[in-house]
Amino acid sequence: MSLKISLFGITRDIVGTSVIELPAPAPATVGELLAEMRRQYPALGELRSCAVAVNNEYAAHDQPLHTVDEIALIPPVAGG
């Protein structure tokens, strides 16, 4: 199972591209995905927060992932 992840803002800058694909065996849950992304790109772990959207909905860490899911890494947003 491989997963395609869209990246935005600072997450895109850290990874260096707007879309990445994690090959099999890919993480099975949102929490595992975040851990794998932070392992591959340690600067992601320095972000104050980082959310994951699955099929256009914010996802909990225990949500299962499937190859057909639209996955996005949502960086923290600051306003002022």
mmCIF file of N, CA and C in Angstrom:
data_model
loop_
_atom_site.group_PDB
_atom_site.id
_atom_site.type_symbol
_atom_site.label_atom_id
_atom_site.label_comp_id
_atom_site.label_asym_id
_atom_site.label_seq_id
_atom_site.Cartn_x
_atom_site.Cartn_y
_atom_site.Cartn_z
ATOM 1 N N MET A 1 0.846 -1.169 0.000
ATOM 2 C CA MET A 1 0.000 0.000 0.000
ATOM 3 C C MET A 1 0.891 1.231 0.000
ATOM 4 N N SER A 2 0.717 2.136 -0.939
ATOM 5 C CA SER A 2 1.430 3.405 -0.926
ATOM 6 C C SER A 2 0.407 4.524 -0.756
ATOM 7 N N LEU A 3 0.886 5.624 -0.217
ATOM 8 C CA LEU A 3 0.012 6.763 0.043
ATOM 9 C C LEU A 3 0.557 7.998 -0.647
ATOM 10 N N LYS A 4 -0.334 8.813 -1.194
ATOM 11 C CA LYS A 4 0.053 10.088 -1.792
ATOM 12 C C LYS A 4 -0.401 11.190 -0.838
ATOM 13 N N ILE A 5 0.544 12.078 -0.465
ATOM 14 C CA ILE A 5 0.258 13.122 0.513
ATOM 15 C C ILE A 5 0.512 14.489 -0.101
ATOM 16 N N SER A 6 -0.473 15.369 -0.021
ATOM 17 C CA SER A 6 -0.318 16.754 -0.480
ATOM 18 C C SER A 6 0.229 17.589 0.665
ATOM 19 N N LEU A 7 1.123 18.509 0.324
ATOM 20 C CA LEU A 7 1.769 19.345 1.334
ATOM 21 C C LEU A 7 1.518 20.806 1.033
ATOM 22 N N PHE A 8 1.371 21.602 2.079
ATOM 23 C CA PHE A 8 1.075 23.016 1.924
ATOM 24 C C PHE A 8 1.972 23.839 2.846
ATOM 25 N N GLY A 9 2.168 25.108 2.493
ATOM 26 C CA GLY A 9 2.889 26.054 3.341
ATOM 27 C C GLY A 9 4.257 25.566 3.764
ATOM 28 N N ILE A 10 4.527 25.675 5.067
ATOM 29 C CA ILE A 10 5.838 25.333 5.607
ATOM 30 C C ILE A 10 6.146 23.843 5.430
ATOM 31 N N THR A 11 5.123 22.984 5.436
ATOM 32 C CA THR A 11 5.399 21.550 5.237
ATOM 33 C C THR A 11 5.933 21.311 3.823
ATOM 34 N N ARG A 12 5.396 22.019 2.840
ATOM 35 C CA ARG A 12 5.890 21.920 1.459
ATOM 36 C C ARG A 12 7.325 22.431 1.384
ATOM 37 N N ASP A 13 7.609 23.525 2.081
ATOM 38 C CA ASP A 13 8.968 24.089 2.072
ATOM 39 C C ASP A 13 9.967 23.107 2.697
ATOM 40 N N ILE A 14 9.587 22.465 3.786
ATOM 41 C CA ILE A 14 10.487 21.537 4.474
ATOM 42 C C ILE A 14 10.770 20.311 3.602
ATOM 43 N N VAL A 15 9.739 19.756 2.996
ATOM 44 C CA VAL A 15 9.898 18.531 2.204
ATOM 45 C C VAL A 15 10.481 18.837 0.825
ATOM 46 N N GLY A 16 10.191 20.039 0.305
ATOM 47 C CA GLY A 16 10.755 20.433 -0.978
ATOM 48 C C GLY A 16 9.915 20.098 -2.184
ATOM 49 N N THR A 17 8.673 19.703 -1.937
ATOM 50 C CA THR A 17 7.748 19.399 -3.031
ATOM 51 C C THR A 17 6.323 19.510 -2.505
ATOM 52 N N SER A 18 5.354 19.629 -3.415
ATOM 53 C CA SER A 18 3.972 19.783 -2.977
ATOM 54 C C SER A 18 3.232 18.453 -2.832
ATOM 55 N N VAL A 19 3.794 17.379 -3.367
ATOM 56 C CA VAL A 19 3.172 16.052 -3.239
ATOM 57 C C VAL A 19 4.284 15.023 -3.073
ATOM 58 N N ILE A 20 4.104 14.118 -2.124
ATOM 59 C CA ILE A 20 5.036 13.003 -1.989
ATOM 60 C C ILE A 20 4.237 11.706 -1.948
ATOM 61 N N GLU A 21 4.911 10.626 -2.268
ATOM 62 C CA GLU A 21 4.275 9.322 -2.189
ATOM 63 C C GLU A 21 5.124 8.442 -1.285
ATOM 64 N N LEU A 22 4.492 7.888 -0.269
ATOM 65 C CA LEU A 22 5.176 6.950 0.617
ATOM 66 C C LEU A 22 4.904 5.553 0.102
ATOM 67 N N PRO A 23 5.952 4.821 -0.283
ATOM 68 C CA PRO A 23 5.757 3.483 -0.848
ATOM 69 C C PRO A 23 5.401 2.458 0.219
ATOM 70 N N ALA A 24 4.975 1.309 -0.237
ATOM 71 C CA ALA A 24 4.648 0.205 0.660
ATOM 72 C C ALA A 24 5.901 -0.270 1.391
ATOM 73 N N PRO A 25 5.806 -0.711 2.615
ATOM 74 C CA PRO A 25 4.592 -0.656 3.441
ATOM 75 C C PRO A 25 4.390 0.752 3.989
ATOM 76 N N ALA A 26 3.300 1.347 3.624
ATOM 77 C CA ALA A 26 2.990 2.709 4.050
ATOM 78 C C ALA A 26 2.335 2.675 5.434
ATOM 79 N N PRO A 27 2.390 3.800 6.135
ATOM 80 C CA PRO A 27 1.723 3.867 7.449
ATOM 81 C C PRO A 27 0.241 3.539 7.335
ATOM 82 N N ALA A 28 -0.285 2.855 8.341
ATOM 83 C CA ALA A 28 -1.672 2.410 8.308
ATOM 84 C C ALA A 28 -2.638 3.384 8.970
ATOM 85 N N THR A 29 -2.115 4.309 9.798
ATOM 86 C CA THR A 29 -2.984 5.276 10.470
ATOM 87 C C THR A 29 -2.385 6.673 10.338
ATOM 88 N N VAL A 30 -3.182 7.671 10.674
ATOM 89 C CA VAL A 30 -2.716 9.055 10.637
ATOM 90 C C VAL A 30 -1.532 9.254 11.585
ATOM 91 N N GLY A 31 -1.609 8.677 12.785
ATOM 92 C CA GLY A 31 -0.512 8.810 13.750
ATOM 93 C C GLY A 31 0.782 8.208 13.221
ATOM 94 N N GLU A 32 0.683 7.044 12.580
ATOM 95 C CA GLU A 32 1.862 6.409 11.992
ATOM 96 C C GLU A 32 2.403 7.235 10.839
ATOM 97 N N LEU A 33 1.514 7.850 10.071
ATOM 98 C CA LEU A 33 1.942 8.719 8.969
ATOM 99 C C LEU A 33 2.744 9.899 9.510
ATOM 100 N N LEU A 34 2.223 10.565 10.549
ATOM 101 C CA LEU A 34 2.942 11.705 11.132
ATOM 102 C C LEU A 34 4.302 11.280 11.665
ATOM 103 N N ALA A 35 4.354 10.135 12.331
ATOM 104 C CA ALA A 35 5.632 9.648 12.861
ATOM 105 C C ALA A 35 6.622 9.364 11.734
ATOM 106 N N GLU A 36 6.162 8.751 10.659
ATOM 107 C CA GLU A 36 7.037 8.444 9.528
ATOM 108 C C GLU A 36 7.508 9.728 8.844
ATOM 109 N N MET A 37 6.606 10.687 8.678
ATOM 110 C CA MET A 37 6.992 11.960 8.054
ATOM 111 C C MET A 37 8.034 12.681 8.905
ATOM 112 N N ARG A 38 7.859 12.652 10.224
ATOM 113 C CA ARG A 38 8.815 13.319 11.120
ATOM 114 C C ARG A 38 10.145 12.572 11.160
ATOM 115 N N ARG A 39 10.108 11.254 10.942
ATOM 116 C CA ARG A 39 11.355 10.480 10.879
ATOM 117 C C ARG A 39 12.125 10.843 9.604
ATOM 118 N N GLN A 40 11.415 10.934 8.475
ATOM 119 C CA GLN A 40 12.067 11.235 7.195
ATOM 120 C C GLN A 40 12.459 12.711 7.085
ATOM 121 N N TYR A 41 11.676 13.582 7.694
ATOM 122 C CA TYR A 41 11.912 15.032 7.617
ATOM 123 C C TYR A 41 11.870 15.598 9.043
ATOM 124 N N PRO A 42 12.972 15.492 9.799
ATOM 125 C CA PRO A 42 12.980 15.890 11.205
ATOM 126 C C PRO A 42 12.489 17.328 11.461
ATOM 127 N N ALA A 43 12.648 18.224 10.514
ATOM 128 C CA ALA A 43 12.181 19.609 10.715
ATOM 129 C C ALA A 43 10.667 19.667 10.885
ATOM 130 N N LEU A 44 9.942 18.687 10.373
ATOM 131 C CA LEU A 44 8.481 18.660 10.580
ATOM 132 C C LEU A 44 8.150 18.495 12.056
ATOM 133 N N GLY A 45 9.001 17.813 12.800
ATOM 134 C CA GLY A 45 8.789 17.617 14.222
ATOM 135 C C GLY A 45 8.988 18.879 15.039
ATOM 136 N N GLU A 46 9.601 19.878 14.440
ATOM 137 C CA GLU A 46 9.822 21.145 15.140
ATOM 138 C C GLU A 46 8.630 22.094 15.014
ATOM 139 N N LEU A 47 7.654 21.746 14.178
ATOM 140 C CA LEU A 47 6.474 22.594 14.028
ATOM 141 C C LEU A 47 5.618 22.517 15.284
ATOM 142 N N ARG A 48 5.029 23.643 15.662
ATOM 143 C CA ARG A 48 4.177 23.727 16.850
ATOM 144 C C ARG A 48 3.008 22.744 16.759
ATOM 145 N N SER A 49 2.441 22.641 15.588
ATOM 146 C CA SER A 49 1.360 21.689 15.358
ATOM 147 C C SER A 49 1.327 21.362 13.878
ATOM 148 N N CYS A 50 0.714 20.265 13.570
ATOM 149 C CA CYS A 50 0.570 19.858 12.177
ATOM 150 C C CYS A 50 -0.629 18.910 12.123
ATOM 151 N N ALA A 51 -1.635 19.270 11.342
ATOM 152 C CA ALA A 51 -2.839 18.445 11.249
ATOM 153 C C ALA A 51 -2.814 17.639 9.955
ATOM 154 N N VAL A 52 -3.613 16.606 9.955
ATOM 155 C CA VAL A 52 -3.751 15.783 8.756
ATOM 156 C C VAL A 52 -5.225 15.783 8.361
ATOM 157 N N ALA A 53 -5.477 16.015 7.088
ATOM 158 C CA ALA A 53 -6.830 15.903 6.549
ATOM 159 C C ALA A 53 -6.891 14.664 5.659
ATOM 160 N N VAL A 54 -7.947 13.906 5.831
ATOM 161 C CA VAL A 54 -8.185 12.725 4.999
ATOM 162 C C VAL A 54 -9.533 12.922 4.320
ATOM 163 N N ASN A 55 -9.520 12.926 3.004
ATOM 164 C CA ASN A 55 -10.741 13.154 2.216
ATOM 165 C C ASN A 55 -11.454 14.434 2.656
ATOM 166 N N ASN A 56 -10.652 15.494 2.811
ATOM 167 C CA ASN A 56 -11.146 16.850 3.112
ATOM 168 C C ASN A 56 -11.721 17.020 4.517
ATOM 169 N N GLU A 57 -11.413 16.109 5.436
ATOM 170 C CA GLU A 57 -11.858 16.229 6.827
ATOM 171 C C GLU A 57 -10.649 16.069 7.733
ATOM 172 N N TYR A 58 -10.552 16.898 8.781
ATOM 173 C CA TYR A 58 -9.484 16.696 9.751
ATOM 174 C C TYR A 58 -9.601 15.297 10.347
ATOM 175 N N ALA A 59 -8.454 14.647 10.523
ATOM 176 C CA ALA A 59 -8.464 13.253 10.946
ATOM 177 C C ALA A 59 -7.784 13.089 12.302
ATOM 178 N N ALA A 60 -8.312 12.168 13.108
ATOM 179 C CA ALA A 60 -7.704 11.806 14.392
ATOM 180 C C ALA A 60 -6.515 10.881 14.134
ATOM 181 N N HIS A 61 -5.619 10.809 15.106
ATOM 182 C CA HIS A 61 -4.403 9.999 14.949
ATOM 183 C C HIS A 61 -4.692 8.522 14.729
ATOM 184 N N ASP A 62 -5.812 8.020 15.202
ATOM 185 C CA ASP A 62 -6.096 6.590 15.052
ATOM 186 C C ASP A 62 -6.897 6.257 13.796
ATOM 187 N N GLN A 63 -7.154 7.260 12.954
ATOM 188 C CA GLN A 63 -7.933 7.001 11.728
ATOM 189 C C GLN A 63 -7.122 6.159 10.749
ATOM 190 N N PRO A 64 -7.682 5.066 10.247
ATOM 191 C CA PRO A 64 -6.980 4.242 9.256
ATOM 192 C C PRO A 64 -6.813 4.989 7.924
ATOM 193 N N LEU A 65 -5.750 4.651 7.204
ATOM 194 C CA LEU A 65 -5.492 5.241 5.888
ATOM 195 C C LEU A 65 -5.609 4.163 4.816
ATOM 196 N N HIS A 66 -6.092 4.589 3.647
ATOM 197 C CA HIS A 66 -6.245 3.690 2.510
ATOM 198 C C HIS A 66 -5.622 4.337 1.275
ATOM 199 N N THR A 67 -5.220 3.539 0.315
ATOM 200 C CA THR A 67 -4.534 4.062 -0.873
ATOM 201 C C THR A 67 -5.393 5.036 -1.667
ATOM 202 N N VAL A 68 -6.699 4.933 -1.571
ATOM 203 C CA VAL A 68 -7.591 5.809 -2.339
ATOM 204 C C VAL A 68 -7.867 7.127 -1.618
ATOM 205 N N ASP A 69 -7.408 7.284 -0.387
ATOM 206 C CA ASP A 69 -7.669 8.497 0.387
ATOM 207 C C ASP A 69 -6.904 9.688 -0.174
ATOM 208 N N GLU A 70 -7.536 10.874 -0.110
ATOM 209 C CA GLU A 70 -6.847 12.129 -0.387
ATOM 210 C C GLU A 70 -6.311 12.613 0.948
ATOM 211 N N ILE A 71 -4.985 12.669 1.067
ATOM 212 C CA ILE A 71 -4.346 12.999 2.339
ATOM 213 C C ILE A 71 -3.599 14.313 2.187
ATOM 214 N N ALA A 72 -3.753 15.191 3.170
ATOM 215 C CA ALA A 72 -3.053 16.474 3.149
ATOM 216 C C ALA A 72 -2.467 16.757 4.523
ATOM 217 N N LEU A 73 -1.238 17.257 4.527
ATOM 218 C CA LEU A 73 -0.579 17.704 5.752
ATOM 219 C C LEU A 73 -0.834 19.197 5.870
ATOM 220 N N ILE A 74 -1.502 19.601 6.951
ATOM 221 C CA ILE A 74 -1.913 20.991 7.128
ATOM 222 C C ILE A 74 -1.017 21.635 8.173
ATOM 223 N N PRO A 75 -0.216 22.633 7.796
ATOM 224 C CA PRO A 75 0.685 23.274 8.754
ATOM 225 C C PRO A 75 -0.073 24.224 9.679
ATOM 226 N N PRO A 76 0.582 24.648 10.755
ATOM 227 C CA PRO A 76 -0.039 25.641 11.633
ATOM 228 C C PRO A 76 -0.240 26.946 10.870
ATOM 229 N N VAL A 77 -1.297 27.657 11.237
ATOM 230 C CA VAL A 77 -1.607 28.928 10.586
ATOM 231 C C VAL A 77 -1.568 30.012 11.650
ATOM 232 N N ALA A 78 -0.891 31.104 11.346
ATOM 233 C CA ALA A 78 -0.823 32.233 12.266
ATOM 234 C C ALA A 78 -1.600 33.395 11.675
ATOM 235 N N GLY A 79 -2.238 34.124 12.520
ATOM 236 C CA GLY A 79 -2.982 35.288 12.055
ATOM 237 C C GLY A 79 -2.573 36.513 12.831
ATOM 238 N N GLY A 80 -3.042 37.608 12.410
ATOM 239 C CA GLY A 80 -2.690 38.803 13.138
ATOM 240 C C GLY A 80 -3.411 40.003 12.655
#
